[in-house]
Coordinates of C-alpha atoms in Angstrom, one line a residue:
M13 CA -52.2 -7.1 -36.9
T14 CA -54.3 -9.7 -38.6
P15 CA -55.5 -12.3 -36.2
V16 CA -54.3 -15.8 -36.8
T17 CA -56.8 -18.6 -37.1
P18 CA -56.8 -21.0 -34.1
T19 CA -54.7 -24.0 -34.9
P20 CA -56.0 -27.6 -34.3
S21 CA -53.0 -28.4 -32.2
L22 CA -53.9 -25.7 -29.7
W23 CA -57.4 -27.0 -29.4
R24 CA -56.2 -30.6 -29.0
L25 CA -53.8 -29.4 -26.3
L26 CA -56.6 -27.6 -24.6
L27 CA -58.8 -30.7 -24.7
L28 CA -56.0 -32.9 -23.4
S29 CA -55.4 -30.5 -20.5
L30 CA -59.1 -30.5 -19.5
L31 CA -59.2 -34.3 -19.7
M32 CA -56.2 -34.5 -17.4
I33 CA -57.6 -32.0 -14.9
F34 CA -61.0 -33.6 -14.6
G35 CA -59.9 -37.1 -15.3
G36 CA -57.4 -36.8 -12.4
G37 CA -60.0 -35.2 -10.2
L38 CA -62.5 -38.1 -10.9
A39 CA -59.9 -40.7 -10.2
C40 CA -59.0 -38.9 -7.0
H41 CA -62.7 -38.8 -6.0
L42 CA -63.1 -42.5 -6.6
L43 CA -60.0 -43.4 -4.6
Q44 CA -60.6 -41.2 -1.6
S45 CA -64.3 -42.1 -1.5
D46 CA -63.4 -45.8 -1.7
G47 CA -65.7 -46.2 -4.7
G48 CA -68.5 -44.4 -3.1
R49 CA -68.3 -46.1 0.3
V50 CA -66.9 -43.0 2.0
E51 CA -68.5 -39.6 1.9
V52 CA -66.0 -36.8 1.8
T53 CA -67.1 -33.3 2.8
D54 CA -65.6 -30.1 4.2
F55 CA -67.0 -27.9 6.9
R56 CA -66.0 -24.9 9.1
L57 CA -66.1 -24.8 12.9
D58 CA -66.3 -21.4 14.6
T59 CA -64.2 -21.5 17.8
V60 CA -63.2 -18.6 20.0
N61 CA -62.2 -14.9 19.6
G62 CA -63.8 -14.8 16.1
Q63 CA -61.5 -17.7 15.0
W64 CA -62.5 -20.7 12.9
V65 CA -61.1 -24.1 11.9
T66 CA -61.8 -25.7 8.5
A67 CA -61.8 -29.4 8.2
D68 CA -62.4 -32.4 5.9
L69 CA -64.8 -35.1 7.1
F70 CA -64.4 -38.6 5.8
R71 CA -67.5 -40.6 6.8
P72 CA -67.7 -44.3 5.9
A73 CA -71.2 -45.5 4.9
T74 CA -71.0 -48.0 7.8
A75 CA -70.8 -45.2 10.4
T76 CA -74.4 -44.5 11.4
R77 CA -76.3 -43.3 14.4
Q78 CA -77.2 -46.9 15.1
Q79 CA -73.7 -48.1 14.6
P80 CA -71.3 -45.3 15.5
A81 CA -67.7 -45.7 14.4
P82 CA -64.4 -44.8 16.1
A83 CA -62.9 -41.5 14.9
V84 CA -59.4 -40.2 14.3
L85 CA -58.7 -36.4 14.3
I86 CA -55.7 -35.4 12.2
C87 CA -53.6 -32.3 12.5
P88 CA -51.1 -31.5 9.7
G89 CA -47.7 -30.0 10.5
F90 CA -46.1 -26.6 9.8
E91 CA -46.6 -25.3 6.3
R92 CA -49.2 -27.9 5.6
S93 CA -53.0 -28.0 5.0
K94 CA -55.6 -30.8 5.4
E95 CA -55.1 -31.9 1.8
T96 CA -51.5 -33.0 2.5
M97 CA -52.8 -35.6 5.0
A98 CA -55.3 -37.1 2.6
S99 CA -53.3 -40.3 2.3
F100 CA -53.9 -41.0 6.0
S101 CA -57.5 -39.8 5.9
M102 CA -58.5 -42.0 3.0
E103 CA -56.7 -45.1 4.3
L104 CA -58.2 -44.8 7.8
A105 CA -61.7 -44.2 6.3
R106 CA -61.3 -47.3 4.1
R107 CA -60.9 -49.2 7.4
G108 CA -64.2 -47.8 8.8
F109 CA -62.9 -44.9 10.9
V110 CA -64.6 -41.5 10.8
V111 CA -61.8 -39.1 10.0
I112 CA -61.7 -35.3 10.6
T113 CA -58.6 -33.6 9.2
I114 CA -58.2 -29.9 10.2
D115 CA -56.4 -27.0 8.7
P116 CA -54.3 -25.8 11.7
Y117 CA -54.7 -22.1 12.7
N118 CA -52.7 -19.8 10.4
Q119 CA -52.7 -22.5 7.6
G120 CA -55.0 -23.5 4.8
A121 CA -58.5 -21.9 5.0
S122 CA -58.5 -21.7 8.8
S123 CA -58.2 -18.3 10.5
S124 CA -55.3 -16.9 12.3
T125 CA -55.3 -17.2 16.1
M126 CA -54.9 -14.7 18.8
E127 CA -53.0 -17.2 20.9
R128 CA -49.2 -17.0 20.7
R129 CA -48.8 -20.5 22.2
S130 CA -51.4 -22.1 19.9
A131 CA -50.0 -25.6 20.0
T132 CA -49.9 -25.7 23.8
K133 CA -53.2 -24.0 24.4
E134 CA -55.3 -24.8 21.4
G135 CA -53.6 -27.7 19.6
Y136 CA -53.7 -25.4 16.5
G137 CA -57.5 -25.9 16.6
L138 CA -57.5 -29.6 17.6
V139 CA -58.8 -28.9 21.1
A140 CA -61.9 -27.1 19.7
M141 CA -62.5 -29.9 17.2
A142 CA -62.3 -32.6 19.8
E143 CA -64.7 -30.6 22.0
Y144 CA -67.1 -30.3 19.0
V145 CA -67.0 -34.1 18.4
H146 CA -67.9 -34.8 22.0
G147 CA -70.4 -31.9 22.3
K148 CA -74.1 -31.9 22.0
T149 CA -74.0 -30.7 18.4
G150 CA -71.3 -33.2 17.4
P151 CA -71.7 -36.0 14.9
D152 CA -74.0 -38.8 16.2
F153 CA -72.3 -41.4 14.0
I154 CA -69.0 -41.2 16.1
D155 CA -68.4 -43.6 19.0
R156 CA -67.2 -41.0 21.6
S157 CA -65.6 -43.6 23.7
R158 CA -63.1 -44.3 20.9
V159 CA -61.7 -41.0 19.6
G160 CA -58.0 -40.7 18.8
A161 CA -55.7 -38.2 17.1
F162 CA -52.7 -38.2 14.8
G163 CA -50.4 -35.4 13.9
Y164 CA -47.2 -35.0 12.0
S165 CA -44.3 -32.7 12.8
A166 CA -45.8 -29.6 14.5
G167 CA -49.1 -31.3 14.2
G168 CA -47.7 -34.1 16.3
N169 CA -46.8 -31.6 19.0
A170 CA -50.4 -30.3 18.8
V171 CA -51.7 -33.8 19.4
M172 CA -49.5 -34.4 22.4
Q173 CA -50.4 -31.0 23.9
T174 CA -54.1 -31.6 23.3
A175 CA -54.0 -35.1 24.9
S176 CA -52.0 -33.7 27.9
Q177 CA -54.5 -30.9 28.3
F178 CA -57.5 -33.3 28.3
G179 CA -55.6 -35.7 30.7
A180 CA -55.0 -32.8 33.1
R181 CA -58.8 -32.0 33.0
Q182 CA -59.5 -35.6 33.9
A183 CA -56.9 -35.5 36.8
T184 CA -58.4 -32.3 38.1
A185 CA -61.9 -33.9 38.1
L186 CA -60.5 -36.9 40.0
R187 CA -58.9 -34.6 42.6
R188 CA -62.2 -32.9 43.1
A189 CA -63.8 -36.3 43.7
T190 CA -61.4 -36.9 46.6
R191 CA -62.4 -33.8 48.5
L192 CA -64.5 -34.1 51.7
D193 CA -67.4 -32.2 50.1
S194 CA -67.6 -34.6 47.1
E195 CA -70.3 -37.2 46.7
K196 CA -68.7 -39.9 48.9
G197 CA -66.1 -37.8 50.6
R198 CA -62.6 -39.0 49.9
T199 CA -63.9 -42.2 48.4
V200 CA -64.1 -41.9 44.6
T201 CA -67.2 -43.5 43.2
E202 CA -67.6 -45.3 39.9
Q203 CA -69.9 -42.4 38.8
E204 CA -67.2 -39.8 39.7
T205 CA -64.6 -41.9 37.8
A206 CA -66.8 -42.1 34.7
S207 CA -67.5 -38.4 34.9
A208 CA -63.8 -37.6 35.2
R209 CA -63.0 -39.9 32.2
R210 CA -65.5 -38.0 30.1
E211 CA -63.2 -34.9 30.5
N212 CA -60.5 -36.9 28.6
L213 CA -61.6 -36.6 25.0
L214 CA -58.8 -38.6 23.4
T215 CA -58.2 -42.2 24.2
T216 CA -55.3 -42.8 21.8
I217 CA -52.8 -40.7 19.9
F218 CA -50.0 -41.2 17.4
V219 CA -47.2 -38.7 17.0
G220 CA -45.2 -38.5 13.8
G221 CA -42.0 -36.6 13.2
Y222 CA -41.8 -34.7 16.5
V223 CA -40.2 -35.4 19.8
L224 CA -38.9 -32.0 20.9
T225 CA -41.4 -31.5 23.7
M226 CA -41.6 -35.1 24.9
N227 CA -40.7 -35.3 28.6
E228 CA -42.1 -36.7 31.8
E229 CA -44.0 -33.5 32.6
L230 CA -45.9 -33.6 29.3
F231 CA -46.8 -37.3 29.5
A232 CA -47.7 -37.3 33.2
P233 CA -51.4 -36.3 32.7
I234 CA -51.9 -38.2 29.5
D235 CA -54.3 -41.1 29.9
A236 CA -54.2 -42.6 26.4
N237 CA -52.5 -45.1 24.3
V238 CA -49.5 -43.5 22.6
G239 CA -47.4 -44.4 19.5
M240 CA -44.8 -42.5 17.6
D241 CA -42.6 -42.7 14.5
Y242 CA -39.5 -40.5 14.0
A243 CA -37.4 -40.5 10.8
R244 CA -34.0 -42.1 11.4
S245 CA -32.3 -39.2 9.7
D246 CA -34.6 -36.4 10.8
E247 CA -33.0 -33.0 10.1
G248 CA -34.4 -31.5 13.3
A249 CA -32.8 -34.2 15.6
F250 CA -30.0 -31.8 16.5
R251 CA -32.5 -30.2 18.9
N252 CA -33.1 -33.5 20.8
V253 CA -31.6 -34.1 24.2
A254 CA -28.8 -36.3 22.8
G255 CA -28.7 -34.5 19.4
S256 CA -29.6 -37.8 17.6
A257 CA -32.5 -39.3 15.7
D258 CA -31.8 -42.8 17.2
M259 CA -34.8 -43.5 19.3
R260 CA -33.5 -46.6 21.0
T261 CA -32.0 -44.7 24.0
A262 CA -33.3 -41.2 23.3
A263 CA -34.6 -39.4 26.4
E264 CA -37.8 -38.4 24.5
S265 CA -38.8 -41.9 23.4
L266 CA -37.9 -43.3 26.9
A267 CA -40.2 -40.6 28.4
L268 CA -43.0 -41.8 26.2
V269 CA -42.6 -45.5 27.0
N270 CA -41.8 -45.1 30.7
S271 CA -44.8 -42.8 31.2
A272 CA -47.0 -45.9 31.5
R273 CA -44.6 -48.0 33.6
P274 CA -44.3 -48.2 37.4
A275 CA -41.4 -46.3 39.1
D276 CA -39.5 -49.4 39.8
D277 CA -39.7 -50.7 36.2
K278 CA -38.4 -47.9 34.1
L279 CA -36.5 -48.8 30.9
K280 CA -33.1 -47.5 29.9
A281 CA -33.4 -48.6 26.3
I282 CA -36.3 -49.6 24.2
E283 CA -36.8 -52.0 21.3
I284 CA -38.0 -50.3 18.1
G285 CA -41.3 -51.6 16.9
R286 CA -42.1 -53.5 20.1
A287 CA -45.4 -52.9 21.8
Y288 CA -45.4 -52.1 25.6
G289 CA -48.4 -52.1 27.8
E290 CA -52.1 -52.9 27.2
T291 CA -54.6 -51.0 25.0
A292 CA -57.5 -51.7 27.4
Q293 CA -55.6 -49.9 30.2
R294 CA -54.5 -47.1 27.9
T295 CA -50.9 -48.0 28.7
Y296 CA -50.0 -49.2 25.2
R297 CA -46.8 -47.6 24.0
I298 CA -44.8 -48.2 20.7
V299 CA -41.9 -46.4 19.1
H300 CA -41.0 -46.6 15.4
N301 CA -37.8 -45.2 13.9
T302 CA -38.4 -45.5 10.2
S303 CA -35.4 -44.7 7.9
G304 CA -35.8 -41.5 6.0
I305 CA -35.8 -37.7 6.4
H306 CA -38.4 -35.4 7.9
P307 CA -40.2 -34.0 4.8
L308 CA -40.4 -37.4 3.0
L309 CA -41.6 -39.6 6.0
P310 CA -45.3 -38.9 5.4
Y311 CA -44.9 -40.3 1.9
D312 CA -43.3 -43.5 3.1
D313 CA -45.6 -46.5 3.0
R314 CA -43.9 -48.0 6.0
F315 CA -44.8 -44.9 8.1
V316 CA -48.3 -45.0 6.8
A317 CA -48.5 -48.7 7.7
N318 CA -47.3 -47.9 11.3
V319 CA -50.1 -45.3 11.7
L320 CA -52.8 -47.6 10.3
D321 CA -51.6 -50.6 12.5
F322 CA -51.6 -48.4 15.6
F323 CA -55.2 -47.2 15.2
D324 CA -56.3 -50.7 14.2
R325 CA -54.9 -52.1 17.5
T326 CA -56.0 -49.3 19.8
L327 CA -59.4 -48.3 18.3
Q328 CA -60.3 -51.6 16.7
A329 CA -60.9 -50.8 13.0
P330 CA -64.5 -51.6 12.0
S331 CA -63.3 -52.9 8.6
P332 CA -59.8 -54.1 9.2
L333 CA -57.3 -54.4 6.4
P334 CA -53.6 -55.3 6.4
P335 CA -51.6 -52.1 7.0
E336 CA -49.7 -52.8 3.8
D337 CA -52.9 -52.5 1.8
Q338 CA -52.6 -48.9 0.7
R339 CA -54.0 -47.0 -2.3
W340 CA -53.0 -43.4 -1.4
K341 CA -50.2 -43.4 -4.0
F342 CA -52.8 -43.8 -6.7
R343 CA -54.5 -40.7 -5.3
E344 CA -51.2 -38.9 -5.4
A345 CA -50.8 -39.9 -9.0
A346 CA -54.3 -38.7 -9.8
T347 CA -53.8 -35.2 -8.3
T348 CA -50.4 -35.1 -10.1
I349 CA -52.2 -35.6 -13.4
S350 CA -54.5 -32.8 -12.5
L351 CA -51.6 -30.5 -11.6
V352 CA -49.8 -31.3 -14.9
G353 CA -53.1 -30.7 -16.8
G354 CA -53.6 -27.4 -15.0
L355 CA -50.1 -26.1 -15.9
L356 CA -50.5 -27.4 -19.4
F357 CA -53.9 -25.6 -19.7
V358 CA -52.3 -22.1 -19.5
L359 CA -50.4 -22.7 -22.8
P360 CA -53.3 -23.4 -25.2
C361 CA -55.5 -21.0 -23.3
A362 CA -53.0 -18.1 -23.8
G363 CA -52.4 -19.3 -27.4
L364 CA -56.1 -19.3 -28.3
L365 CA -56.8 -15.9 -26.6
L366 CA -53.9 -14.4 -28.6
R367 CA -55.7 -15.4 -31.8
L368 CA -58.8 -13.4 -30.9
P369 CA -59.0 -10.0 -32.7
F370 CA -59.4 -8.2 -29.4
F371 CA -55.9 -9.4 -28.3
A372 CA -54.3 -8.8 -31.7
A373 CA -52.1 -6.0 -30.4
V374 CA -50.5 -8.4 -27.9
R375 CA -48.9 -10.4 -30.6
Q376 CA -45.7 -8.9 -31.7
P377 CA -43.4 -9.8 -34.7
T378 CA -41.0 -12.3 -33.4
P379 CA -37.6 -10.5 -32.9
P380 CA -34.6 -11.8 -34.7
A381 CA -32.6 -14.4 -32.8
L382 CA -29.2 -13.4 -31.2
P383 CA -26.1 -14.0 -33.3
A384 CA -24.5 -17.4 -32.6
P385 CA -22.1 -16.8 -29.7
S386 CA -18.4 -16.4 -30.4
P387 CA -15.8 -18.5 -28.4
S388 CA -15.4 -15.5 -26.0
G389 CA -19.2 -15.3 -25.7
R390 CA -19.5 -18.9 -24.8
K391 CA -16.9 -18.5 -22.1
L392 CA -18.8 -15.5 -20.7
T393 CA -22.1 -17.4 -20.8
W394 CA -20.6 -20.3 -18.7
C395 CA -18.9 -17.9 -16.3
L396 CA -22.2 -16.1 -15.7
F397 CA -24.0 -19.4 -15.4
F398 CA -21.8 -20.7 -12.6
F399 CA -21.4 -17.2 -11.0
G400 CA -25.2 -16.9 -10.9
A401 CA -25.6 -20.3 -9.3
L402 CA -22.9 -19.6 -6.7
V403 CA -24.6 -16.2 -5.8
A404 CA -28.0 -17.9 -5.5
A405 CA -26.5 -20.6 -3.2
V406 CA -24.5 -18.2 -1.0
L407 CA -27.3 -15.7 -0.6
F408 CA -30.1 -18.2 0.4
M409 CA -29.4 -18.7 4.0
P410 CA -28.3 -15.2 5.0
L411 CA -31.4 -13.7 3.3
S412 CA -33.5 -16.3 5.2
M413 CA -32.1 -15.1 8.5
A414 CA -32.6 -11.5 7.4
T415 CA -36.3 -12.1 7.5
F416 CA -36.1 -11.8 11.3
T417 CA -35.0 -8.1 10.8
V418 CA -37.0 -7.2 7.7
F419 CA -40.2 -8.9 8.8
P420 CA -40.1 -9.0 12.6
E421 CA -43.8 -9.5 13.2
A422 CA -44.3 -12.6 10.9
S423 CA -41.0 -14.0 12.1
S424 CA -42.2 -13.7 15.7
V425 CA -45.6 -15.4 14.9
K426 CA -47.5 -12.2 15.2
Q427 CA -50.5 -11.2 13.1
T428 CA -49.5 -8.6 10.6
W429 CA -50.3 -7.2 7.2
W430 CA -46.6 -6.5 6.6
F431 CA -45.7 -9.6 4.6
P432 CA -47.4 -12.2 6.9
Q433 CA -45.8 -15.3 5.5
R434 CA -42.9 -16.3 7.7
I435 CA -41.3 -19.0 5.5
N436 CA -42.1 -17.5 2.1
N437 CA -40.5 -14.2 3.2
A438 CA -37.1 -15.9 2.9
L439 CA -37.8 -16.9 -0.7
L440 CA -39.1 -13.4 -1.4
L441 CA -35.8 -11.7 -0.3
W442 CA -33.9 -14.3 -2.2
A443 CA -35.9 -13.9 -5.4
L444 CA -35.7 -10.1 -5.2
A445 CA -32.0 -10.1 -4.7
N446 CA -31.3 -12.7 -7.4
G447 CA -33.6 -11.1 -9.8
T448 CA -31.9 -7.7 -9.3
I449 CA -28.5 -9.3 -9.7
A450 CA -29.6 -11.2 -12.8
L451 CA -30.8 -8.0 -14.4
T452 CA -27.5 -6.3 -13.6
L453 CA -25.5 -9.1 -15.0
F454 CA -27.6 -9.2 -18.1
W455 CA -27.1 -5.4 -18.7
G456 CA -23.4 -5.7 -18.0
A457 CA -23.0 -8.6 -20.4
Y458 CA -24.7 -6.6 -23.1
R459 CA -22.9 -3.4 -22.3
F460 CA -19.4 -4.8 -22.3
H461 CA -19.7 -7.7 -24.7
G462 CA -23.0 -8.2 -26.5
R463 CA -23.4 -4.9 -28.2
H464 CA -19.9 -5.4 -29.7
H465 CA -21.0 -8.7 -31.2
G466 CA -24.2 -7.9 -33.0
V467 CA -26.7 -8.0 -30.1
M468 CA -29.3 -5.3 -30.1
P469 CA -32.0 -4.5 -27.5
S470 CA -34.7 -4.9 -30.3
M471 CA -33.9 -8.7 -30.1
W472 CA -35.1 -8.9 -26.5
G473 CA -38.9 -8.6 -27.2
L474 CA -39.4 -5.8 -24.7
K475 CA -40.9 -3.0 -26.7
L476 CA -44.7 -2.6 -26.2
N477 CA -47.0 0.4 -26.7
A478 CA -49.5 1.3 -24.0
K479 CA -52.4 -0.6 -25.7
A480 CA -50.3 -3.8 -26.1
A481 CA -49.0 -3.6 -22.6
S482 CA -52.5 -3.2 -21.1
L483 CA -53.9 -6.0 -23.2
T484 CA -51.0 -8.2 -22.3
A485 CA -51.7 -7.7 -18.6
L486 CA -55.4 -8.4 -19.2
L487 CA -54.7 -11.6 -21.1
A488 CA -52.4 -12.8 -18.3
F489 CA -55.1 -12.0 -15.7
I490 CA -57.7 -14.0 -17.7
V491 CA -55.4 -17.0 -18.1
V492 CA -54.5 -17.2 -14.4
G493 CA -58.2 -16.6 -13.5
L494 CA -59.3 -19.4 -15.7
F495 CA -56.7 -21.7 -14.2
Y496 CA -58.2 -21.0 -10.7
V497 CA -61.8 -21.4 -12.1
L498 CA -60.8 -24.9 -13.2
L499 CA -59.1 -25.6 -9.9
F500 CA -62.2 -24.6 -7.9
A501 CA -64.5 -26.5 -10.3
C502 CA -62.4 -29.6 -9.9
Y503 CA -62.5 -29.2 -6.1
T504 CA -66.3 -28.6 -6.1
L505 CA -67.0 -31.6 -8.3
F506 CA -64.5 -34.1 -6.8
H507 CA -63.1 -32.6 -3.6
A508 CA -59.7 -32.7 -5.3
D509 CA -57.1 -30.0 -5.9
F510 CA -53.9 -30.0 -8.0
R511 CA -50.9 -31.3 -6.2
C512 CA -47.8 -33.5 -6.4
L513 CA -45.8 -34.0 -3.1
F514 CA -44.6 -30.5 -2.3
V515 CA -46.0 -28.7 -5.3
A516 CA -49.6 -27.7 -5.0
A517 CA -52.3 -25.4 -6.3
S518 CA -54.7 -25.3 -3.4
T519 CA -58.3 -24.0 -2.9
A520 CA -57.8 -23.9 0.8
F521 CA -57.1 -20.3 1.5
P522 CA -59.1 -17.4 3.1
P523 CA -60.3 -14.6 0.8
K524 CA -57.8 -12.2 2.6
M525 CA -55.0 -14.2 0.9
L526 CA -55.8 -12.3 -2.3
I527 CA -54.9 -9.0 -0.5
V528 CA -51.6 -10.6 0.7
A529 CA -50.8 -11.7 -2.8
L530 CA -50.8 -8.0 -3.9
E531 CA -47.9 -7.5 -1.6
Y532 CA -45.8 -10.4 -2.8
I533 CA -46.5 -10.6 -6.5
P534 CA -44.9 -7.2 -7.5
L535 CA -41.6 -8.0 -5.7
F536 CA -41.5 -11.6 -7.0
F537 CA -42.1 -10.2 -10.5
V538 CA -38.5 -8.9 -10.6
F539 CA -37.2 -12.4 -10.5
Y540 CA -39.7 -13.8 -13.0
F541 CA -39.1 -11.0 -15.4
A542 CA -35.3 -11.4 -15.1
N543 CA -35.7 -15.1 -15.9
S544 CA -37.9 -14.4 -19.0
L545 CA -35.4 -11.8 -20.2
R546 CA -32.5 -14.1 -19.7
V547 CA -34.2 -17.0 -21.5
N548 CA -35.6 -15.0 -24.4
G549 CA -33.1 -12.1 -24.7
G550 CA -29.9 -13.8 -23.6
S551 CA -29.9 -17.4 -24.8
R552 CA -32.1 -17.5 -27.9
H553 CA -29.3 -17.8 -30.4
E554 CA -29.4 -18.5 -34.2
G555 CA -29.3 -22.2 -34.9
A556 CA -29.4 -23.2 -31.2
S557 CA -31.5 -26.2 -30.2
A558 CA -34.5 -25.1 -28.2
W559 CA -34.3 -28.3 -26.2
R560 CA -30.7 -27.7 -25.2
S561 CA -31.3 -24.1 -24.5
G562 CA -34.3 -25.0 -22.3
L563 CA -32.2 -27.5 -20.3
F564 CA -29.4 -24.9 -19.9
N565 CA -31.8 -22.3 -18.6
A566 CA -33.7 -24.8 -16.3
F567 CA -30.4 -25.8 -14.6
G568 CA -29.3 -22.2 -14.5
N569 CA -32.5 -21.3 -12.7
T570 CA -32.2 -24.1 -10.1
L571 CA -28.5 -25.0 -9.7
G572 CA -27.9 -22.6 -6.8
L573 CA -30.9 -24.0 -4.9
I574 CA -29.9 -27.6 -5.8
L575 CA -26.4 -26.8 -4.3
V576 CA -28.1 -25.6 -1.0
L577 CA -30.2 -28.7 -0.8
S578 CA -27.3 -31.0 -1.7
L579 CA -25.0 -29.5 0.9
Q580 CA -27.7 -29.8 3.6
Y581 CA -28.3 -33.5 2.9
L582 CA -24.7 -34.6 2.1
H583 CA -23.7 -33.2 5.4
L584 CA -26.6 -34.9 7.1
G585 CA -25.7 -38.2 5.5
A586 CA -22.0 -37.9 6.6
T587 CA -22.5 -36.5 10.1
E588 CA -26.2 -37.1 11.0
Q589 CA -26.4 -33.4 11.4
P590 CA -27.7 -30.9 8.8
F591 CA -25.3 -28.3 7.5
W592 CA -27.8 -25.5 8.5
T593 CA -29.5 -26.1 11.8
D594 CA -31.4 -23.0 12.8
G595 CA -32.6 -22.5 9.3
W596 CA -33.4 -26.1 8.4
L597 CA -37.1 -25.4 7.8
Y598 CA -36.1 -22.8 5.1
V599 CA -34.1 -25.4 3.3
N600 CA -37.1 -27.8 3.4
L601 CA -39.0 -25.1 1.5
L602 CA -36.8 -25.9 -1.6
F603 CA -38.4 -29.3 -2.1
G604 CA -41.5 -27.5 -3.5
V605 CA -39.6 -24.5 -5.1
I606 CA -37.0 -26.3 -7.2
P607 CA -39.5 -28.1 -9.5
M608 CA -41.4 -24.9 -10.2
M609 CA -38.1 -23.0 -10.9
F610 CA -37.0 -25.8 -13.2
L611 CA -40.2 -25.5 -15.2
L612 CA -40.2 -21.8 -15.4
P613 CA -37.7 -21.2 -18.3
W614 CA -39.6 -23.7 -20.5
L615 CA -42.9 -21.8 -19.9
H616 CA -41.3 -18.4 -20.6
R617 CA -39.9 -19.6 -24.0
I618 CA -43.3 -21.0 -25.0
F619 CA -45.1 -17.8 -24.1
F620 CA -42.5 -15.9 -26.0
D621 CA -43.0 -18.0 -29.1
L622 CA -46.7 -17.5 -28.9
S623 CA -46.6 -13.8 -28.4
G624 CA -43.3 -12.5 -29.7
Q625 CA -42.6 -10.6 -26.5
T626 CA -40.9 -11.2 -23.2
W627 CA -43.6 -9.7 -20.9
L628 CA -46.4 -12.2 -21.3
G629 CA -44.6 -15.2 -19.7
P630 CA -43.8 -13.6 -16.3
L631 CA -47.1 -11.8 -16.2
I632 CA -48.7 -15.3 -16.2
T633 CA -46.2 -17.4 -14.3
C634 CA -45.5 -15.0 -11.5
P635 CA -49.1 -14.7 -10.1
L636 CA -49.7 -18.3 -10.8
F637 CA -46.7 -19.7 -9.0
V638 CA -46.7 -17.1 -6.2
M639 CA -50.3 -17.9 -5.4
M640 CA -49.4 -21.6 -5.3
M641 CA -46.7 -20.9 -2.8
L642 CA -48.8 -18.5 -0.7
T643 CA -51.7 -20.9 -0.4
S644 CA -49.4 -23.8 0.8
N645 CA -47.8 -22.0 3.7
V646 CA -48.2 -20.5 7.1
C647 CA -49.8 -17.0 7.0
Y648 CA -50.4 -14.7 10.0
I649 CA -53.2 -12.6 8.5
P650 CA -54.9 -10.4 11.1
L651 CA -58.3 -11.5 12.2
K652 CA -59.7 -8.0 12.0

C-alpha cells in the first residue's frame, strides 16, 4: 500500500498535545514550588524486612539549618499515592511548613509490607518516616519539637495509630522513670520527663475521613493536639457506633474531644468547629463535619481550609496565610491539561506512524459502512443498548464480591503474584464478563438479524494477515511507550504527572508493576476489543452522524456503571445509608472508571478511521488505560 504523506493537521495536533503536556507540567511546577520558593524532590527511605517507602519532600526556602521549620507528614488513604495529596502538600509548604508526603506500603512506588496489620504497627510507613525525621540522619532543617501528621481515610487511621504508638512509648518511658532504680527513684525529674517526651515523635495530628477506630483505648496514650473532619454524608458511616455521619453526638468524636478532658468534665455533645483545650498543653481538640461525601472531601476547599487552619494554630506557620488563600485548584487544572494533552497525543502519534512506509501494511482499505438500520433494526439496537446497560449494572456488585473467592490472597491483604490488585480485581471480572456477553450479543444480532439485512463480516474491519497483525501490535506498543516516555519526561522536568481528580497516569509504581500488567491486560482486552467491534462493526451506519454515534456508544459503554453509582448515592441521599455497604469501596472505584469508559468509544472510532481496522484501537487503549488503573491502586506484590 502506498504510504500517505503526513498531513499538516496531524502535525498541528501533535504540537498542540506536546504544548499541553509540558505547558501543564510547567504550570504545575510553578504552582507547587510557589514560584521557586519551595523545593520539591522525591526520595526513598529503606525501612525493615527489605521494605521501603517513597516520599515527596516540600522544602520552603525559609527552612534552613539555622532556622528549622515545623514539619507535617502526610499519609494518603486507600487506593491513593502521594501525588493525590499534593493540594495539601503545596498549601502547607506555601505557609512555611516542611512537608513529607509518603506513598503508603502497597501503594504508589512504595514496597509491599510483610505486616498484615500495617496501619496499626507501621502506620503504612509513617512510623518509619517519623523516626527518620527525628533520627541522626534526618533533615537538619526541621524543628523536631514541632512535627505533626495528617492523613485522609485509611491514612487518617494510620496517623492515629502512629500517634498512639509514639504516645505509648512516652508513657512507658515515664513509667520507667517512677521505678525505684531510676535516677531519683519514684520522683520523675525534668530530665526524665524531657527524655520521655522525645519518645513521642508527633505533637499534633489531623484525621480526615476516618473515625472507625476512634475510641478511648486508642486516644488514651496520645499526647498531641488532635483535629478531625468527617464528611456529613460519608458512605462509610454505617460502620460507626451510631451508624451515622453526624459527629455532634457520635461516640467516635466524643472519644476524641473527651480524651483531653478530666473524668468529671466529659461532654455528651460537642459543637462542630469549636476548639476545645490548649495547644501548649497538647489538649487542643476540634471536630469538623463538612458537608459532602467521602471521595470528594479532599477536593473541598472548606476541608482544605480546616486542615491548614489546624496546623497554623498548633504548629505556628512560619509564613501564615488565611486558610481560604488556596491555589491547589490551579495545580489540578494544570495536571488536567497535561492529562488531556497526553491522551490527545496518542492520536496524531498513531496517525503519523501509520504514514511511514514501514507501517504501510497496518493501513487497511476502510470497510464499507453498515446499511442504514431498518425500523426493526433500530428497535433491536435500543433493546440491546438497555439490556447491556442492565446486565452491566446487575453484574457489578456480585462480581466484586466474587473476588474474595477467585482472588483470595489479594482480597485477604496477602502478598501474591495471582492478580495482586484487590480493588481492580472487581473491575477485571466485570470487564471480562461484560466483554464476553457483548461479543455474544454482537454475534447473535448478526446471526439472527444483521446478515438478513445486508450486514457482512467484511464490514467489521477484522481481517488482517500475519504481517499486518504483527505491525499493528508493534505500532500500538510504540504509541503507548511514547506516551509513558512523555509522562516520565514531564515528571522528571517538573515533578508533575498527568491527573484529574480520580483519573491519573502516574509515574509512581515499582518496576514489578510491569509484570503485573501482563496478567491484567490480556483479560481486560476482551472488553476493549468488544467495545471497538461494537463501535466500528455494529454502529457505523451509512449516513449516520459520527457525533451522534459517538454519544450513543459512550453512553452505552457507561450507562450500567452510572446506574450503579446513581443507585448508591440516591439511596445515600434519601436514607443517609449507601445502597451497598460492604462493597462501598468498589462503587467508589467508578469515579475514575466512568470517565475513561465514556472516552473509549470515541478513541476507538478515531483509530478505526486512521487505520481502517478494528484492532488498532483496543491494542492502544487497553494497555494505556489498564496501566493507568493499575498504577493508581493498592497492589500486594511480593517483596521477593
